[in-house]
Amino acid sequence: MADQIYFEDVHEGLELPALIKTPAPADLVMFAGAVGDFAPVSYDLPYAHEVGLDNIVIQGGLKTAYLGQLLHDWMGPQGVIRRLGCQYRGMDYPNRPLTCRGVVTRTYESDGQALVDLEVWTENAEGFRTSPGSATVALPRRG
Amino acid sequence: MAESVITDALRALIGVDTDERVAEVTTTGCRLFARAVGHTDLVYYDEGAARARGYRSVIAPPGYLGTPIYAPGAADTPAVPGPPNSPYPRILNGGTTYEYFDTLVAGDVVTSRRRITGFQEREGSIGPMLLTTSETTFTRQDGTVVAKMYATAINY
């Protein structure tokens, strides 16, 4: 986890340090248990084959959560996620690198809060953005 | 043009609160979710670390809104909230957006209510599709709305 980022340190176009995830099937099982969603397509390989997939697929919610980690680890402990969302445009599979990236699109104040809008996404090994999305975070100020 | 699959019966569902569920934010749930994601910040795992940052207990990682309370025979929480009696059998999660108003901490109990906000028909590469947009409101035990989730389900 990085040091604290302050609002004054951030500008439009700033790129976040990439976060690379290579989930194991066990991670998908843990996620299923935590959220109580046991759709077999994310842990039952014979079932995945039956429905025409080559492999079990990473839950969309887990990919959104990866983008949450991208933001949290970049901001530091005092940063707060106000909004985070993405579309699911492509399937991703375990044991392959999935890169989470973000770039600042706007910095502004609203109701006394120092806010930052970002474009965030997951990218597969081929460079395709499987989960394009956006976020708004609140950052502390210096001094 | 083919007849619309958005029937009056479907349209009548728009704006109606439905699917009330209760979920618990637990220390074990926070840790399991954080471990699934690969978080390294101890605020999601260690009560001492969380208290040192001013929280009552470990906090819910981004995207974790509690583990639904299960009883034998209960249906699991669908990740993709589509319409009942969909005209197309298969379903995909089109995307989700979370809006947060407060931080959830282990010990919180969250009640969620979902309402369908609209239907759209589209012709995609996978054939005709029905898009269902919904809004889920998450309310903590003290009555505070802590989060909203906006989701799109794609039936095809």
CSV table of C-alpha atoms in Angstrom, one decimal:
chain,number,residue,atom,x,y,z
A,1,MET,CA,0.0,0.0,0.0
A,2,ALA,CA,1.4,3.4,-1.0
A,3,ASP,CA,1.7,6.5,1.1
A,4,GLN,CA,-1.2,9.0,1.4
A,5,ILE,CA,-2.1,10.9,-1.8
A,6,TYR,CA,-3.3,14.5,-1.4
A,7,PHE,CA,-5.7,16.5,-3.6
A,8,GLU,CA,-2.9,19.0,-4.4
A,9,ASP,CA,-0.8,16.1,-5.8
A,10,VAL,CA,-3.4,15.2,-8.4
A,11,HIS,CA,-4.0,16.6,-11.9
A,12,GLU,CA,-5.9,15.7,-15.0
A,13,GLY,CA,-4.1,13.1,-17.0
A,14,LEU,CA,-2.3,11.6,-14.1
A,15,GLU,CA,-2.0,7.8,-14.5
A,16,LEU,CA,-2.4,5.5,-11.5
A,17,PRO,CA,0.2,2.8,-10.9
A,18,ALA,CA,-1.1,-0.3,-12.6
A,19,LEU,CA,-2.3,-3.2,-10.5
A,20,ILE,CA,-1.8,-6.7,-12.0
A,21,LYS,CA,-4.0,-9.5,-10.8
A,22,THR,CA,-3.6,-13.1,-11.6
A,23,PRO,CA,-6.4,-14.8,-9.7
A,24,ALA,CA,-6.3,-18.5,-8.8
A,25,PRO,CA,-9.6,-20.4,-9.0
A,26,ALA,CA,-9.5,-20.4,-5.2
A,27,ASP,CA,-9.9,-16.6,-5.3
A,28,LEU,CA,-13.1,-17.0,-7.3
A,29,VAL,CA,-14.4,-19.5,-4.7
A,30,MET,CA,-13.6,-17.2,-1.8
A,31,PHE,CA,-15.4,-14.3,-3.6
A,32,ALA,CA,-18.4,-16.5,-4.2
A,33,GLY,CA,-18.6,-17.4,-0.5
A,34,ALA,CA,-18.2,-13.8,0.6
A,35,VAL,CA,-21.0,-12.5,-1.5
A,36,GLY,CA,-23.2,-15.6,-1.5
A,37,ASP,CA,-23.4,-15.9,-5.3
A,38,PHE,CA,-22.7,-19.5,-6.2
A,39,ALA,CA,-23.2,-19.3,-10.0
A,40,PRO,CA,-21.3,-22.5,-11.1
A,41,VAL,CA,-19.7,-20.8,-14.1
A,42,SER,CA,-17.1,-19.3,-11.8
A,43,TYR,CA,-15.9,-22.6,-10.2
A,44,ASP,CA,-17.3,-25.6,-12.0
A,45,LEU,CA,-15.1,-26.3,-15.0
A,46,PRO,CA,-17.3,-29.2,-16.5
A,47,TYR,CA,-20.3,-26.9,-16.1
A,48,ALA,CA,-18.4,-24.1,-17.9
A,49,HIS,CA,-17.5,-26.5,-20.7
A,50,GLU,CA,-21.2,-27.6,-20.9
A,51,VAL,CA,-22.3,-24.0,-21.6
A,52,GLY,CA,-19.7,-23.6,-24.2
A,53,LEU,CA,-16.9,-21.8,-22.4
A,54,ASP,CA,-13.2,-22.8,-22.4
A,55,ASN,CA,-12.7,-22.0,-18.8
A,56,ILE,CA,-14.4,-20.8,-15.6
A,57,VAL,CA,-14.9,-17.0,-15.6
A,58,ILE,CA,-14.0,-14.3,-13.1
A,59,GLN,CA,-17.1,-12.8,-11.5
A,60,GLY,CA,-17.9,-9.3,-12.7
A,61,GLY,CA,-18.2,-8.2,-9.1
A,62,LEU,CA,-14.6,-9.4,-8.4
A,63,LYS,CA,-13.3,-7.3,-11.3
A,64,THR,CA,-15.1,-4.2,-9.9
A,65,ALA,CA,-13.5,-5.0,-6.6
A,66,TYR,CA,-10.1,-5.1,-8.3
A,67,LEU,CA,-10.7,-1.6,-9.5
A,68,GLY,CA,-11.6,-0.7,-5.9
A,69,GLN,CA,-8.2,-2.1,-4.8
A,70,LEU,CA,-6.5,-0.1,-7.6
A,71,LEU,CA,-8.1,3.1,-6.2
A,72,HIS,CA,-7.6,2.3,-2.5
A,73,ASP,CA,-4.0,1.4,-2.9
A,74,TRP,CA,-3.3,4.5,-4.9
A,75,MET,CA,-5.1,6.9,-2.6
A,76,GLY,CA,-3.8,5.7,0.8
A,77,PRO,CA,-5.8,5.3,4.0
A,78,GLN,CA,-7.6,8.6,4.0
A,79,GLY,CA,-9.0,8.4,0.5
A,80,VAL,CA,-12.6,7.5,0.1
A,81,ILE,CA,-14.4,5.9,-2.9
A,82,ARG,CA,-17.6,7.8,-3.5
A,83,ARG,CA,-18.6,6.1,-6.8
A,84,LEU,CA,-17.2,3.1,-8.7
A,85,GLY,CA,-18.6,1.4,-11.7
A,86,CYS,CA,-17.8,-0.5,-14.8
A,87,GLN,CA,-19.3,-2.3,-17.7
A,88,TYR,CA,-18.5,-6.0,-18.4
A,89,ARG,CA,-17.5,-6.2,-22.0
A,90,GLY,CA,-15.5,-9.3,-22.1
A,91,MET,CA,-14.9,-12.5,-20.0
A,92,ASP,CA,-11.7,-12.9,-18.0
A,93,TYR,CA,-10.3,-16.2,-16.8
A,94,PRO,CA,-8.2,-17.2,-13.8
A,95,ASN,CA,-4.4,-17.9,-14.0
A,96,ARG,CA,-4.0,-15.1,-16.5
A,97,PRO,CA,-2.8,-11.6,-15.8
A,98,LEU,CA,-5.5,-9.0,-15.7
A,99,THR,CA,-4.2,-5.4,-15.5
A,100,CYS,CA,-6.2,-2.7,-13.7
A,101,ARG,CA,-5.5,0.8,-14.7
A,102,GLY,CA,-6.8,4.3,-14.1
A,103,VAL,CA,-6.3,7.9,-15.2
A,104,VAL,CA,-7.5,11.1,-13.6
A,105,THR,CA,-10.1,12.9,-15.8
A,106,ARG,CA,-11.1,15.8,-13.5
A,107,THR,CA,-10.3,17.4,-10.1
A,108,TYR,CA,-12.9,19.7,-8.5
A,109,GLU,CA,-14.5,20.8,-5.3
A,110,SER,CA,-18.1,20.1,-4.3
A,111,ASP,CA,-19.8,20.7,-1.0
A,112,GLY,CA,-16.4,21.4,0.5
A,113,GLN,CA,-15.0,18.1,-0.6
A,114,ALA,CA,-11.9,17.6,-2.8
A,115,LEU,CA,-13.1,15.2,-5.5
A,116,VAL,CA,-11.3,13.4,-8.3
A,117,ASP,CA,-13.0,11.7,-11.2
A,118,LEU,CA,-11.2,8.9,-12.9
A,119,GLU,CA,-11.5,6.6,-15.9
A,120,VAL,CA,-10.7,3.0,-14.7
A,121,TRP,CA,-10.6,-0.3,-16.4
A,122,THR,CA,-9.3,-3.9,-16.5
A,123,GLU,CA,-7.3,-4.9,-19.5
A,124,ASN,CA,-6.6,-8.5,-20.6
A,125,ALA,CA,-3.2,-9.8,-21.9
A,126,GLU,CA,-4.3,-8.8,-25.4
A,127,GLY,CA,-4.8,-5.2,-24.3
A,128,PHE,CA,-8.6,-5.3,-24.6
A,129,ARG,CA,-10.5,-3.4,-22.0
A,130,THR,CA,-12.8,-6.0,-20.6
A,131,SER,CA,-14.2,-3.8,-17.9
A,132,PRO,CA,-14.2,-0.1,-18.8
A,133,GLY,CA,-15.5,2.2,-16.1
A,134,SER,CA,-15.3,5.3,-14.0
A,135,ALA,CA,-15.0,6.4,-10.4
A,136,THR,CA,-15.1,9.4,-8.1
A,137,VAL,CA,-13.0,9.6,-5.0
A,138,ALA,CA,-12.6,12.1,-2.2
A,139,LEU,CA,-9.0,13.0,-1.1
A,140,PRO,CA,-7.7,14.8,1.9
A,141,ARG,CA,-5.9,18.2,1.5
A,142,ARG,CA,-2.4,19.0,2.6
A,143,GLY,CA,-1.9,21.0,5.8
B,1,MET,CA,-40.8,-4.6,-36.9
B,2,ALA,CA,-41.2,-7.5,-34.5
B,3,GLU,CA,-43.5,-7.2,-31.6
B,4,SER,CA,-41.9,-5.7,-28.5
B,5,VAL,CA,-40.9,-8.1,-25.7
B,6,ILE,CA,-41.5,-5.3,-23.2
B,7,THR,CA,-45.0,-6.2,-22.3
B,8,ASP,CA,-47.4,-4.3,-20.1
B,9,ALA,CA,-46.6,-7.0,-17.4
B,10,LEU,CA,-42.9,-6.1,-17.5
B,11,ARG,CA,-43.6,-2.4,-17.7
B,12,ALA,CA,-45.7,-2.7,-14.5
B,13,LEU,CA,-42.6,-3.8,-12.6
B,14,ILE,CA,-40.8,-0.4,-13.2
B,15,GLY,CA,-40.4,1.5,-10.0
B,16,VAL,CA,-41.8,-1.1,-7.7
B,17,ASP,CA,-39.6,-2.0,-4.6
B,18,THR,CA,-38.9,-5.8,-4.6
B,19,ASP,CA,-36.5,-8.5,-3.6
B,20,GLU,CA,-35.8,-7.3,0.0
B,21,ARG,CA,-32.7,-9.0,1.4
B,22,VAL,CA,-30.8,-8.8,4.6
B,23,ALA,CA,-27.0,-9.2,4.6
B,24,GLU,CA,-24.5,-9.1,7.5
B,25,VAL,CA,-21.2,-7.4,7.3
B,26,THR,CA,-19.0,-9.7,9.4
B,27,THR,CA,-15.3,-9.8,10.3
B,28,THR,CA,-15.1,-13.2,8.5
B,29,GLY,CA,-16.9,-11.8,5.4
B,30,CYS,CA,-14.7,-8.7,5.2
B,31,ARG,CA,-11.6,-10.9,5.5
B,32,LEU,CA,-12.8,-13.4,3.0
B,33,PHE,CA,-13.8,-10.7,0.4
B,34,ALA,CA,-10.5,-8.9,1.0
B,35,ARG,CA,-8.5,-12.1,0.6
B,36,ALA,CA,-10.4,-13.0,-2.6
B,37,VAL,CA,-9.4,-9.6,-4.1
B,38,GLY,CA,-5.9,-9.7,-2.7
B,39,HIS,CA,-6.0,-6.6,-0.6
B,40,THR,CA,-3.0,-6.0,1.5
B,41,ASP,CA,-4.3,-3.2,3.7
B,42,LEU,CA,-4.8,-4.6,7.2
B,43,VAL,CA,-7.8,-2.3,7.8
B,44,TYR,CA,-9.8,-5.1,6.1
B,45,TYR,CA,-8.4,-7.9,8.2
B,46,ASP,CA,-7.2,-6.8,11.6
B,47,GLU,CA,-9.4,-5.2,14.2
B,48,GLY,CA,-6.5,-3.4,15.9
B,49,ALA,CA,-5.4,-1.9,12.6
B,50,ALA,CA,-9.0,-0.8,11.9
B,51,ARG,CA,-9.4,0.8,15.4
B,52,ALA,CA,-6.1,2.6,15.0
B,53,ARG,CA,-7.7,4.3,12.0
B,54,GLY,CA,-10.8,5.2,14.0
B,55,TYR,CA,-13.1,2.4,12.9
B,56,ARG,CA,-15.2,0.3,15.3
B,57,SER,CA,-14.0,-2.9,13.6
B,58,VAL,CA,-12.6,-4.1,10.3
B,59,ILE,CA,-14.2,-2.3,7.3
B,60,ALA,CA,-15.9,-3.6,4.3
B,61,PRO,CA,-13.6,-3.6,1.2
B,62,PRO,CA,-14.9,-1.7,-1.9
B,63,GLY,CA,-17.7,-3.8,-3.5
B,64,TYR,CA,-18.6,-5.8,-0.3
B,65,LEU,CA,-22.0,-5.0,1.0
B,66,GLY,CA,-22.4,-7.9,3.3
B,67,THR,CA,-23.0,-11.6,3.1
B,68,PRO,CA,-26.7,-12.4,2.6
B,69,ILE,CA,-28.3,-14.3,5.5
B,70,TYR,CA,-29.1,-17.8,4.4
B,71,ALA,CA,-31.7,-20.2,5.6
B,72,PRO,CA,-32.3,-23.7,4.1
B,73,GLY,CA,-34.4,-23.5,1.0
B,74,ALA,CA,-33.6,-19.8,0.4
B,75,ALA,CA,-32.5,-18.8,-3.0
B,76,ASP,CA,-29.0,-17.4,-3.5
B,77,THR,CA,-28.6,-13.8,-4.2
B,78,PRO,CA,-28.4,-13.4,-8.0
B,79,ALA,CA,-25.4,-11.3,-9.1
B,80,VAL,CA,-27.3,-10.3,-12.2
B,81,PRO,CA,-30.8,-9.0,-11.3
B,82,GLY,CA,-32.8,-9.7,-14.4
B,83,PRO,CA,-36.6,-9.5,-14.8
B,84,PRO,CA,-38.9,-12.4,-13.8
B,85,ASN,CA,-40.2,-14.4,-16.8
B,86,SER,CA,-37.7,-13.0,-19.2
B,87,PRO,CA,-38.5,-13.6,-22.9
B,88,TYR,CA,-34.8,-14.7,-23.4
B,89,PRO,CA,-33.3,-17.6,-21.4
B,90,ARG,CA,-29.7,-16.5,-21.0
B,91,ILE,CA,-28.5,-13.7,-18.9
B,92,LEU,CA,-25.3,-11.6,-18.7
B,93,ASN,CA,-24.1,-9.0,-16.2
B,94,GLY,CA,-23.8,-5.8,-18.3
B,95,GLY,CA,-22.3,-3.7,-15.6
B,96,THR,CA,-22.6,-2.3,-12.1
B,97,THR,CA,-22.0,1.1,-10.5
B,98,TYR,CA,-21.8,1.6,-6.7
B,99,GLU,CA,-22.4,4.9,-5.1
B,100,TYR,CA,-21.2,5.1,-1.4
B,101,PHE,CA,-22.5,7.4,1.3
B,102,ASP,CA,-20.8,5.8,4.3
B,103,THR,CA,-18.3,3.1,5.2
B,104,LEU,CA,-19.6,-0.2,6.3
B,105,VAL,CA,-18.0,-1.9,9.3
B,106,ALA,CA,-18.1,-5.5,10.6
B,107,GLY,CA,-21.2,-5.7,12.8
B,108,ASP,CA,-23.4,-3.7,10.4
B,109,VAL,CA,-26.6,-5.3,9.1
B,110,VAL,CA,-27.7,-4.1,5.7
B,111,THR,CA,-31.2,-4.4,4.1
B,112,SER,CA,-31.3,-4.1,0.3
B,113,ARG,CA,-34.3,-3.3,-1.8
B,114,ARG,CA,-34.2,-3.4,-5.6
B,115,ARG,CA,-36.4,-1.6,-8.1
B,116,ILE,CA,-36.3,-2.0,-11.9
B,117,THR,CA,-35.8,1.5,-13.5
B,118,GLY,CA,-36.3,0.6,-17.1
B,119,PHE,CA,-36.2,-1.8,-20.0
B,120,GLN,CA,-34.6,-1.4,-23.4
B,121,GLU,CA,-34.6,-3.7,-26.5
B,122,ARG,CA,-31.5,-3.9,-28.6
B,123,GLU,CA,-30.2,-6.0,-31.5
B,124,GLY,CA,-26.7,-7.1,-30.7
B,125,SER,CA,-24.1,-9.5,-32.1
B,126,ILE,CA,-25.6,-12.2,-29.9
B,127,GLY,CA,-29.1,-11.6,-31.3
B,128,PRO,CA,-32.1,-9.7,-29.8
B,129,MET,CA,-31.4,-8.5,-26.2
B,130,LEU,CA,-33.5,-7.2,-23.4
B,131,LEU,CA,-31.7,-4.8,-21.1
B,132,THR,CA,-33.0,-4.4,-17.6
B,133,THR,CA,-31.7,-1.5,-15.5
B,134,SER,CA,-32.2,-1.6,-11.8
B,135,GLU,CA,-31.3,0.4,-8.7
B,136,THR,CA,-30.7,-1.3,-5.4
B,137,THR,CA,-30.7,0.7,-2.1
B,138,PHE,CA,-28.7,-0.5,0.8
B,139,THR,CA,-29.9,0.7,4.3
B,140,ARG,CA,-27.9,0.1,7.5
B,141,GLN,CA,-29.6,-0.9,10.8
B,142,ASP,CA,-29.6,2.7,11.9
B,143,GLY,CA,-31.7,3.7,8.9
B,144,THR,CA,-28.9,5.4,7.0
B,145,VAL,CA,-28.7,4.7,3.3
B,146,VAL,CA,-25.1,3.6,2.9
B,147,ALA,CA,-24.9,2.7,-0.7
B,148,LYS,CA,-26.8,2.4,-4.0
B,149,MET,CA,-26.0,0.0,-6.8
B,150,TYR,CA,-27.0,0.6,-10.4
B,151,ALA,CA,-27.0,-2.5,-12.5
B,152,THR,CA,-27.7,-3.6,-16.1
B,153,ALA,CA,-28.8,-7.1,-16.8
B,154,ILE,CA,-28.7,-8.4,-20.4
B,155,ASN,CA,-31.1,-11.2,-21.4
B,156,TYR,CA,-30.6,-12.7,-24.8
